[in-house]
CSV table of C-alpha atoms and ligand atoms in Angstrom, one decimal:
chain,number,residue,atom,x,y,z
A,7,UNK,CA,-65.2,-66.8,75.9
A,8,UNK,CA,-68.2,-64.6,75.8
A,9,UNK,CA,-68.4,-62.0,79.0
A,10,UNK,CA,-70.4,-62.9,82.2
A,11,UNK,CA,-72.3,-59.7,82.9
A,12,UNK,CA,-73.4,-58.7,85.9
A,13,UNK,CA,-76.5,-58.4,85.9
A,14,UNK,CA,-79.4,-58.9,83.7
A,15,UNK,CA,-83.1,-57.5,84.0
A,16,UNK,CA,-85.4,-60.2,84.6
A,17,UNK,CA,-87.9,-60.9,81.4
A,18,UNK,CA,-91.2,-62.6,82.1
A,19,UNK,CA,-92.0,-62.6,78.4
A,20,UNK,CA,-95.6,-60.6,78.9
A,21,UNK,CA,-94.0,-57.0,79.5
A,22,UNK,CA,-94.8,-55.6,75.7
A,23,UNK,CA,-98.3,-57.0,75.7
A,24,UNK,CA,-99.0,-55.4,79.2
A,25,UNK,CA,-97.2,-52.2,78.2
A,26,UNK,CA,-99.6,-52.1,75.3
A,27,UNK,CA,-102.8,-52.4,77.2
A,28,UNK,CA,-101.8,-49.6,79.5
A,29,UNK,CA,-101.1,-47.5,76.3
A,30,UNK,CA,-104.1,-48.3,75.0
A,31,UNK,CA,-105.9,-47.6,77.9
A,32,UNK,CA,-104.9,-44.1,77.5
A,33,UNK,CA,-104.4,-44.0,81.2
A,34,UNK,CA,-100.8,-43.2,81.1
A,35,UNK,CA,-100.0,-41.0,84.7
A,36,UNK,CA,-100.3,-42.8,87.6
A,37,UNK,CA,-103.0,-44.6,90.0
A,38,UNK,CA,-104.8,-46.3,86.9
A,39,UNK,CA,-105.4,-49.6,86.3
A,40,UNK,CA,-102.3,-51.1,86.1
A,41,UNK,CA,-101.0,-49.7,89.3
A,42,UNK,CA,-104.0,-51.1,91.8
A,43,UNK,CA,-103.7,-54.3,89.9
A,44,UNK,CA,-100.0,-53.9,91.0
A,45,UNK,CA,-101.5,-52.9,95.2
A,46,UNK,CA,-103.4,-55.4,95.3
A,47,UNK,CA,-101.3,-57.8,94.5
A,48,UNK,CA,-98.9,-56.7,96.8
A,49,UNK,CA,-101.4,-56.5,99.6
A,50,UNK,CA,-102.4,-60.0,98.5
A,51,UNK,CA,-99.0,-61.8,98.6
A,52,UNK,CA,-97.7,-59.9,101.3
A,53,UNK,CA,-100.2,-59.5,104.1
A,54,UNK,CA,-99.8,-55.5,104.7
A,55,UNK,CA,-102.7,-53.2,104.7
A,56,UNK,CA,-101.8,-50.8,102.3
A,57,UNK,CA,-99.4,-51.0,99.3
A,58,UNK,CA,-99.0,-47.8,97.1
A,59,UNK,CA,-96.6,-48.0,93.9
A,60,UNK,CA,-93.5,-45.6,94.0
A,61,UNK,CA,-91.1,-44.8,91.2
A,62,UNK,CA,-87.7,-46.3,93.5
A,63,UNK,CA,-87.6,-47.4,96.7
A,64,UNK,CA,-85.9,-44.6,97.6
A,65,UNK,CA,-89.0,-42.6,96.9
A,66,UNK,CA,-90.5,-45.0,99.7
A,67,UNK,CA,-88.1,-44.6,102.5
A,68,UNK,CA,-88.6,-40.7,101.7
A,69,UNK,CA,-92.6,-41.5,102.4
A,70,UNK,CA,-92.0,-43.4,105.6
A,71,UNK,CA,-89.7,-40.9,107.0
A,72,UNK,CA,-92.7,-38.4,106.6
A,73,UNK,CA,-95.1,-40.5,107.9
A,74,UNK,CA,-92.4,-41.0,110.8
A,75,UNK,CA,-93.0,-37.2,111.3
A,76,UNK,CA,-89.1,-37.2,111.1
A,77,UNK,CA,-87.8,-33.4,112.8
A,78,UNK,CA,-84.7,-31.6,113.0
A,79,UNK,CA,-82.6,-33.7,115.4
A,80,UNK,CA,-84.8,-36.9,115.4
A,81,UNK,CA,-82.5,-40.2,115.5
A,82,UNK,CA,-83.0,-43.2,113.4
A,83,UNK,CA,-81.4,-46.0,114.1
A,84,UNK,CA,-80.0,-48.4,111.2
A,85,UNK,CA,-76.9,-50.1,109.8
A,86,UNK,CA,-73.6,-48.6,108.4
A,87,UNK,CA,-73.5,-51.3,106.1
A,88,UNK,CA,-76.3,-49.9,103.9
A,89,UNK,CA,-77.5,-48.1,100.3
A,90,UNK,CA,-77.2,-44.4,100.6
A,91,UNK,CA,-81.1,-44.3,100.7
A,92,UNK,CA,-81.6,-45.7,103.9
A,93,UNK,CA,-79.9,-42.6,105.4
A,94,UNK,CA,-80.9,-39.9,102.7
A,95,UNK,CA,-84.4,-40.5,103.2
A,96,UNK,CA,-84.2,-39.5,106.7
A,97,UNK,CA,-81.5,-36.8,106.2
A,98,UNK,CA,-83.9,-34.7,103.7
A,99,UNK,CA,-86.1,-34.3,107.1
A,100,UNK,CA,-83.4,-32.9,109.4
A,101,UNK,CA,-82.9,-36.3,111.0
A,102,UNK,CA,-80.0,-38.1,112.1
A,103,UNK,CA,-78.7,-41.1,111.1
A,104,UNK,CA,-77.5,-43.6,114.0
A,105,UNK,CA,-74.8,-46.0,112.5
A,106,UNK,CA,-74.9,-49.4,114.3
A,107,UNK,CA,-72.5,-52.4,113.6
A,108,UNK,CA,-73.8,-55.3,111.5
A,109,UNK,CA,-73.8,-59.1,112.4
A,110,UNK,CA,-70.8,-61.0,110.8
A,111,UNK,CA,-73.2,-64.2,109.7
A,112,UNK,CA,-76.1,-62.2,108.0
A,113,UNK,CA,-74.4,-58.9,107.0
A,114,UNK,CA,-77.5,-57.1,108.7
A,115,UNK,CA,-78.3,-54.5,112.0
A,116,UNK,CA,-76.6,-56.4,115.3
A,117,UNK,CA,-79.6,-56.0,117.1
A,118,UNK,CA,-78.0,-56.7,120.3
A,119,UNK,CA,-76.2,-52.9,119.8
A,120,UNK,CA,-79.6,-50.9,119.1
A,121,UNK,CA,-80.8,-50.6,122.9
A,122,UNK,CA,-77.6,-48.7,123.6
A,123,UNK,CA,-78.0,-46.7,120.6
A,124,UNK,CA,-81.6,-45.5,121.7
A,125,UNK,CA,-81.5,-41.9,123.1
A,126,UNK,CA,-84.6,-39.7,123.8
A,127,UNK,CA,-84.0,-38.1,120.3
A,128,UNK,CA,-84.8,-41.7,119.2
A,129,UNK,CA,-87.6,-41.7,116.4
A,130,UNK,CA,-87.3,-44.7,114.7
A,131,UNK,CA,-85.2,-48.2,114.0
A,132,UNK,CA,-84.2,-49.2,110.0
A,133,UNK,CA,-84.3,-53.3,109.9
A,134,UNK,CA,-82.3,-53.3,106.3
A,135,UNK,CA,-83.1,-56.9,105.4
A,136,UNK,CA,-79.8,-57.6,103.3
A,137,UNK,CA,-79.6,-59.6,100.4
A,138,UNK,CA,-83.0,-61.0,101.2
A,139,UNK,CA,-82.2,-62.2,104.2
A,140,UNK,CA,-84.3,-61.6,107.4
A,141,UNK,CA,-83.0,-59.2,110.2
A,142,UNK,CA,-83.7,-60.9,113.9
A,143,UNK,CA,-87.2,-58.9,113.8
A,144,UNK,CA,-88.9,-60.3,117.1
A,145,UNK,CA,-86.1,-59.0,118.9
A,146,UNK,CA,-86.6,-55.7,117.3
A,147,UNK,CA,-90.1,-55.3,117.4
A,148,UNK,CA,-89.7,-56.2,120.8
A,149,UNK,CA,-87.5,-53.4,121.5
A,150,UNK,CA,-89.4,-51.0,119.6
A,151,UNK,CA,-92.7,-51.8,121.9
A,152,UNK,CA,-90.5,-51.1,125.3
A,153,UNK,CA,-89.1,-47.8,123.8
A,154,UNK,CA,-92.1,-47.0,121.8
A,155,UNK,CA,-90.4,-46.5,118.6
A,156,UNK,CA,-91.5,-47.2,114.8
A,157,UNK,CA,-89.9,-49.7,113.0
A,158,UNK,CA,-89.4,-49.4,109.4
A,159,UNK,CA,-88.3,-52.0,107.1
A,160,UNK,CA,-85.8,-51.1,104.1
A,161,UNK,CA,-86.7,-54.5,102.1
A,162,UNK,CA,-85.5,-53.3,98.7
A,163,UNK,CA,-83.4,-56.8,98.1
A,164,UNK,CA,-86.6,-59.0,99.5
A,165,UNK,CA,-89.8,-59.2,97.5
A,166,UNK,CA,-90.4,-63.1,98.2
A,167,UNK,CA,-88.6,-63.7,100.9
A,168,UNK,CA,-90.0,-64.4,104.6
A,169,UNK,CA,-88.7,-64.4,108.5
A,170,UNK,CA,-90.6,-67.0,110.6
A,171,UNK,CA,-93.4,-67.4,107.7
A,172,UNK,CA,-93.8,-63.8,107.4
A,173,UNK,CA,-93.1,-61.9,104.4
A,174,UNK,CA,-90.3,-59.4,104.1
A,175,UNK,CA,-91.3,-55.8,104.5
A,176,UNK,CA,-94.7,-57.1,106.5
A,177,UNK,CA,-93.4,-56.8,109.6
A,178,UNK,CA,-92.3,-53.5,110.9
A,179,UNK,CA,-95.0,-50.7,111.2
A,180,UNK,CA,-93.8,-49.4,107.7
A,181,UNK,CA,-91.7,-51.1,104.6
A,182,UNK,CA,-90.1,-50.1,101.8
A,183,UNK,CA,-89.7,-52.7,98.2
A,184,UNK,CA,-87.5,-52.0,95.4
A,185,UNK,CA,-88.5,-53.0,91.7
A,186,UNK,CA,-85.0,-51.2,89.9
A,187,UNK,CA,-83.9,-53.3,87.4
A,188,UNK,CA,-81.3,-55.0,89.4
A,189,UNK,CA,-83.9,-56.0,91.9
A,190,UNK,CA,-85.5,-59.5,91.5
A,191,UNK,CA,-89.0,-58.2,90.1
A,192,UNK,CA,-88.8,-55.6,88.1
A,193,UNK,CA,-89.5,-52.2,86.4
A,194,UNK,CA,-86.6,-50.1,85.7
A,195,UNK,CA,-86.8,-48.3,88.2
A,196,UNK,CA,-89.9,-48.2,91.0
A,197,UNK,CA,-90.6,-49.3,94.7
A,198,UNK,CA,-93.6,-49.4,97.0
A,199,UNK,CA,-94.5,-48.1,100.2
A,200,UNK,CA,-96.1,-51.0,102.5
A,201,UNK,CA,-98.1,-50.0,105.5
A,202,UNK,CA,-99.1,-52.2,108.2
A,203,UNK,CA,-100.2,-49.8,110.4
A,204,UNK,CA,-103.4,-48.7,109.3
A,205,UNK,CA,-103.5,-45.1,110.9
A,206,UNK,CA,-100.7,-44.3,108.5
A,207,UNK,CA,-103.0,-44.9,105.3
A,208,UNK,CA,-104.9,-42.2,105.1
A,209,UNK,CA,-101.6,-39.7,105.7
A,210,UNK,CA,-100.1,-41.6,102.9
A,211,UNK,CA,-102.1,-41.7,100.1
A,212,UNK,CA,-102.0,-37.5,100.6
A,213,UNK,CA,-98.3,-37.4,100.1
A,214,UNK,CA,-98.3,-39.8,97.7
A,215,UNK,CA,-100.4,-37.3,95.9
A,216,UNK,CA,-98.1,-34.2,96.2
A,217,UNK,CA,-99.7,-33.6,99.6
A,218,UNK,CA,-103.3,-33.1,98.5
A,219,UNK,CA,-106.8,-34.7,99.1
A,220,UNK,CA,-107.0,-35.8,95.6
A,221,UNK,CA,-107.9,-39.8,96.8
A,222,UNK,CA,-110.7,-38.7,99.4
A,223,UNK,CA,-111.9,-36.4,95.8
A,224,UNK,CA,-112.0,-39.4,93.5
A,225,UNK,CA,-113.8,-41.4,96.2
A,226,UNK,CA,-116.6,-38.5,95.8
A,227,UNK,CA,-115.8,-37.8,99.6
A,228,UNK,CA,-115.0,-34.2,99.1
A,229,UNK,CA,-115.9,-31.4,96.2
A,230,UNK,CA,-112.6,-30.8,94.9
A,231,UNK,CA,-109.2,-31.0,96.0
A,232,UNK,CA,-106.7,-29.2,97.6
A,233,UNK,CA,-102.7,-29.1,99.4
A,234,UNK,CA,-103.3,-29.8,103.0
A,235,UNK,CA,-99.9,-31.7,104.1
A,236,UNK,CA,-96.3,-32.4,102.5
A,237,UNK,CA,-95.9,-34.4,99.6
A,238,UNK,CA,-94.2,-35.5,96.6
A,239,UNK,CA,-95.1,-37.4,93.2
A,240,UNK,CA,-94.0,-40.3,94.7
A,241,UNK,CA,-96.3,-42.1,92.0
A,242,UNK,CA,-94.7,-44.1,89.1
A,243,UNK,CA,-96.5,-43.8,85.7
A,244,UNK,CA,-99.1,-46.8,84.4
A,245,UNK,CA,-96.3,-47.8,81.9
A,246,UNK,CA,-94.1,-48.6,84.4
A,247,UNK,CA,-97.0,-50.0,86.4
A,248,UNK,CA,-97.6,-52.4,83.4
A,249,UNK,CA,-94.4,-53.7,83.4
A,250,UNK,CA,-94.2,-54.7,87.3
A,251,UNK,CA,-97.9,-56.6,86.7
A,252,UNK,CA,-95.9,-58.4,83.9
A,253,UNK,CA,-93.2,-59.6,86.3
A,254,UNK,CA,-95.5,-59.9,89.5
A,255,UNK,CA,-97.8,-62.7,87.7
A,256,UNK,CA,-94.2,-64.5,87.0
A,257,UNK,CA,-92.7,-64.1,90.4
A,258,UNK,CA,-92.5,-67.5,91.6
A,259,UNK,CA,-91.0,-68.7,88.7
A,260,UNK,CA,-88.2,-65.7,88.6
A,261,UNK,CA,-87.7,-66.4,92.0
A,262,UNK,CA,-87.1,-70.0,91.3
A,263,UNK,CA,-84.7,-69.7,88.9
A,264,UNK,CA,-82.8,-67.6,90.9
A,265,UNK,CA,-83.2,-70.3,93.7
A,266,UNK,CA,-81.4,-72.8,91.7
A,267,UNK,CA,-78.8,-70.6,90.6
A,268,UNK,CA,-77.8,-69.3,94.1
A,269,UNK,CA,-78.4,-73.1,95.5
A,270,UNK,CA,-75.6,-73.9,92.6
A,271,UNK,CA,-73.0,-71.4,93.5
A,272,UNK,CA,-73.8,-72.8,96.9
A,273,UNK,CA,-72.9,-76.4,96.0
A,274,UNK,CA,-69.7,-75.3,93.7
A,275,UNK,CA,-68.0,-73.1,96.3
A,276,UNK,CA,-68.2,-75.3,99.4
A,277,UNK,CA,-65.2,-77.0,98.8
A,278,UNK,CA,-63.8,-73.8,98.7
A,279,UNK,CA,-65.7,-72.6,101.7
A,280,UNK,CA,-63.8,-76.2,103.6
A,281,UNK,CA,-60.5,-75.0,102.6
A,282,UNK,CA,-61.0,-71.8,104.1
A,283,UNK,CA,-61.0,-69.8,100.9
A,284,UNK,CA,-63.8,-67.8,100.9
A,285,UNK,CA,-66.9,-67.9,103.6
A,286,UNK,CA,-70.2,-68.7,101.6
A,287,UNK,CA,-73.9,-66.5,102.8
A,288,UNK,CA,-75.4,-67.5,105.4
A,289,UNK,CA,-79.1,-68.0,106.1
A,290,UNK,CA,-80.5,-68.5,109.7
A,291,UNK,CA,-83.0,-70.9,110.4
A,292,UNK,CA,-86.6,-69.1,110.3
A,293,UNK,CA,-85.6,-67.0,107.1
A,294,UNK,CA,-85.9,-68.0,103.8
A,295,UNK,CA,-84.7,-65.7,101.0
A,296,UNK,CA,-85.4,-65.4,97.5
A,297,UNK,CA,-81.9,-65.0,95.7
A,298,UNK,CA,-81.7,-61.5,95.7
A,299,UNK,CA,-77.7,-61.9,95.8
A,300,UNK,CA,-75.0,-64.4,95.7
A,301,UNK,CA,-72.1,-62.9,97.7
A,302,UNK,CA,-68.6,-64.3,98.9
A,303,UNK,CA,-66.4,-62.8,102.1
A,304,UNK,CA,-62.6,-63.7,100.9
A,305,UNK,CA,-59.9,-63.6,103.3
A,306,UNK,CA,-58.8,-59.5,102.6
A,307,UNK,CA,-58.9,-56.6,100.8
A,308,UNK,CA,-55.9,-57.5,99.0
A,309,UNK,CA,-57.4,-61.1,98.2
A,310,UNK,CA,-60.4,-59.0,96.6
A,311,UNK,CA,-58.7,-57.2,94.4
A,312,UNK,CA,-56.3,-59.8,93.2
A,313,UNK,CA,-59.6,-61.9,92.5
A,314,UNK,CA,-61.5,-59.0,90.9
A,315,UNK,CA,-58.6,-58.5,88.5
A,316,UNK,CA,-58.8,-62.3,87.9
A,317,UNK,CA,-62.2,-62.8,87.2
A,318,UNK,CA,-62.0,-59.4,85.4
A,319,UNK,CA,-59.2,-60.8,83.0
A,320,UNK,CA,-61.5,-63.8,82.3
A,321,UNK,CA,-64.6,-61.6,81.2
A,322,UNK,CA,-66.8,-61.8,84.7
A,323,UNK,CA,-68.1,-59.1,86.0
A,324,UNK,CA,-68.0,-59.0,90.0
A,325,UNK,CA,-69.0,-56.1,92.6
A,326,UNK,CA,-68.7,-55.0,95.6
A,327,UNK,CA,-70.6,-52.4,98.1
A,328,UNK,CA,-70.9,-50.1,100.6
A,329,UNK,CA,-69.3,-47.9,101.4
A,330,UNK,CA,-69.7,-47.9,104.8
A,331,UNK,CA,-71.8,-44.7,105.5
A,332,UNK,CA,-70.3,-43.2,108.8
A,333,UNK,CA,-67.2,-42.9,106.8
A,334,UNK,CA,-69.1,-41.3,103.8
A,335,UNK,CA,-68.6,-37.9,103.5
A,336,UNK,CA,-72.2,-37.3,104.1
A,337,UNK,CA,-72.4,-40.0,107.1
A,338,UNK,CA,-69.7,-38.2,108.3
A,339,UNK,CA,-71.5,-35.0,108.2
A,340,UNK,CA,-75.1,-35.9,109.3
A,341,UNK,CA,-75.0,-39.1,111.0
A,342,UNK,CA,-73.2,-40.5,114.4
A,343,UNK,CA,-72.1,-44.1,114.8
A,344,UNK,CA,-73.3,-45.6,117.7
A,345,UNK,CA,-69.9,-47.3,119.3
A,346,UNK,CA,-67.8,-48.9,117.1
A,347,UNK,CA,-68.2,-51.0,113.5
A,348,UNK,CA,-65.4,-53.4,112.6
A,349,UNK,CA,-67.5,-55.7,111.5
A,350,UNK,CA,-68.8,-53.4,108.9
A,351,UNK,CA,-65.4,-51.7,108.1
A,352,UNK,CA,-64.2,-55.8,107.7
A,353,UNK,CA,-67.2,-57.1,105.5
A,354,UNK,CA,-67.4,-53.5,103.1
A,355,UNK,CA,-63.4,-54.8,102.6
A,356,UNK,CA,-64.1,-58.2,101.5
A,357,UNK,CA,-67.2,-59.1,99.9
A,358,UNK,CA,-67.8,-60.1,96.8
A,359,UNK,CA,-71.1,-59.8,94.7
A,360,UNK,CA,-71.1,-62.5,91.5
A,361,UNK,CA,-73.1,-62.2,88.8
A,362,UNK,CA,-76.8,-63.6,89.3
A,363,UNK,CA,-79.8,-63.0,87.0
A,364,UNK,CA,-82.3,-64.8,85.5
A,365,UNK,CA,-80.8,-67.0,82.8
A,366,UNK,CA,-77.0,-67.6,84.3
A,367,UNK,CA,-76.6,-70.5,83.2
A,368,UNK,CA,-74.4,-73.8,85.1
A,369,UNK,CA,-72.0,-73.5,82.6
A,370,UNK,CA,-71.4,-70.0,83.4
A,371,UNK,CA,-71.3,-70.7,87.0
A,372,UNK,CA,-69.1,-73.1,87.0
A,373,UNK,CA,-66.4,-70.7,84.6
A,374,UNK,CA,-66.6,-68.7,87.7
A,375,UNK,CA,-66.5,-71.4,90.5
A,376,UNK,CA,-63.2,-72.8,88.2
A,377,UNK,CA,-61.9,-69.1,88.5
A,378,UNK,CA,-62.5,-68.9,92.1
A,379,UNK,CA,-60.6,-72.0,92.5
B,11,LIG,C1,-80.8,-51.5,101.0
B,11,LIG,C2,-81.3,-50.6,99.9
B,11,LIG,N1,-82.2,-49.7,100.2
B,11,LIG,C3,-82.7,-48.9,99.2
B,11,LIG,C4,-82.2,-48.9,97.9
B,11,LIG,C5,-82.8,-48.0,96.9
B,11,LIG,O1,-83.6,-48.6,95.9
B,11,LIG,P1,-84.1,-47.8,94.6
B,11,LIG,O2,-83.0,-47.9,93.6
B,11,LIG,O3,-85.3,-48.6,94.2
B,11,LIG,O4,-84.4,-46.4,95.1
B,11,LIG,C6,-81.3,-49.9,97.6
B,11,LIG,C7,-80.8,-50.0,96.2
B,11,LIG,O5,-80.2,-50.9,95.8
B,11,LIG,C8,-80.8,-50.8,98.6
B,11,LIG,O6,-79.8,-51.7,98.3
């Protein structure tokens, strides 16, 4: 039996011929052609003001926690059950990460813990939308109006997926998209910054531009250009750019294959779900996700590894994360946890990620769903 990978980079079939035309454009950096093509779709399909093209999403959250005007001892308030990114981003500022427990049905932020978390330190709330999956976001914006707080979405898992008809990453005053290759649309590895705040634009597009005036210079605005704030090159090149247009014009259709192979695991491991086996995602009413991740919650750590080994044995290639960061070394070190987190200590113990790409096919789903069994 041939191995079940993991993952596989999703292929629209029009990557080489776009990657071409940028190469022939001889516009190879970043901010050409490609990458507005890339903006504008973005801003199109997702409603936010501004969309600028970053090389990860990490590079993103790093952007948003300048434009937060993060300082030494500012709090930000986000999940334990997170990517190392969510925090890091914020840590390079001299924040502080503020670990809150997770929901048990969605995996994401329990926003009925972040009022007490709140201090006057407070800078900023981190809705991680996990696995595509919306976080409870009218209850947090509501709480970030009465404490006057940003909120910034982490929606690396969520291009194409909405809560209450809005998209993913739309919401919040700032978002953050991730196009890695494990991602749903893809580049290798690149992100974008979305801004729905329009008085963060301007700041933006400076330190997307290692923190000079170089967009108001192009526009003919100024003479020449200069370094007046902090910034980065937080740009990704017009190769990579190419690429993401090649998977953007295909996104619906990546999305629904994805669809049909999540809605099949679905269908196979009920049964399994009835006989109290394994627990199955779960998608609140309001959200609708795009497939980012087919994950299982068995019954313990030890029934993990005993079906890891299994499905290992049998060529299938299962994962699990996080680490929970307030028990990361670095968590540990630079962040607080806001109460207690069993539920994230209990998920990080038991889930299980299958494999789910763009061409799994049924056959292969239902080796695994046999395994499971
Ligand atoms: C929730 C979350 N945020 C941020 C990231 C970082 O994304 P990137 O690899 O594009 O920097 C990831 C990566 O998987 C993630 O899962």
């Amino acid at each position: 039996m041939s191995r079940i990978v993991f993952n596989k980079p999703s292929v629209s079939g029009r990557e080489l011929e776009s990657v071409q035309k940028a190469y022939m454009n001889m516009h190879l950096a970043g901010d050409g052609p490609f990458t507005c093509k890339c903006q504008k779709w973005l801003e199109n399909n997702l409603g936010v003001k501004k969309a600028l093209l970053t090389h990860s999403c990490t590079a993103a959250l790093e952007m948003t926690a300048i434009l937060a005007d993060i300082q030494p001892g500012d709090e930000i308030i986000m999940p334990s059950y997170t990517f190392v990114s969510t925090a890091n981003a914020f840590v390079l500022r001299g924040g502080v990460p503020v670990f809150v427990d997770i929901r048990h049905d969605t995996l994401n932020i329990d926003e009925k813990l972040i009022e007490t978390a709140i201090t006057t330190r407070t800078k900023a709330i981190i809705a991680v939308h996990y696995a595509g999956v919306g976080c409870e976001m009218d209850v947090i914006m509501a709480i970030a109006r009465r404490h006057k707080l940003l909120v910034i979405e982490d929606a690396a898992h969520c291009v194409k997926a909405t809560y209450k008809g809005k998209e993913l990453g739309s919401i919040g005053h700032l978002g953050a998209l991730s196009f890695h290759e494990t991602k749903n649309i893809i580049c290798g590895e690149g992100g974008a910054l979305l801004i729905n705040d329009k008085r963060f634009v301007d700041r933006a597009e400076i330190i997307w531009q290692k923190g000079t005036n170089r967009k108001a210079f192009q526009q003919g605005k100024i003479d020449k250009y200069t370094w007046v704030d902090i910034g980065s090159s937080f740009l990704p090149s017009e190769i990579t750019a190419a690429i993401l247009w090649a998977q953007m014009q295909e996104a619906t259709r990546i999305t629904r294959k994805r669809l049909d192979s999540w809605q099949r695991y679905h269908e196979l491991l009920e049964p399994l779900e009835k006989e109290g086996k394994l627990r199955c995602p779960i998608v609140p009413r309001g959200c609708e996700h795009n497939a980012h991740m087919y994950y299982i919650l068995l019954n313990s750590l030890q029934q993990r590894k005993k079906v890891l080994k299994k499905l290992e044995k049998n060529g299938v290639n299962a994962v699990f994360h996080y680490v929970p960061l307030h028990t990361s070394p670095m968590g540990k070190k630079c962040g607080n946890l806001s109460g207690q987190a069993p539920i994230t200590q209990d998920i990080s113990e038991r889930i299980l990620r299958l494999p789910l790409f763009m061409g799994l096919t049924a056959r292969q789903q239902r080796t695994i769903a046999g395994l499971l069994k």
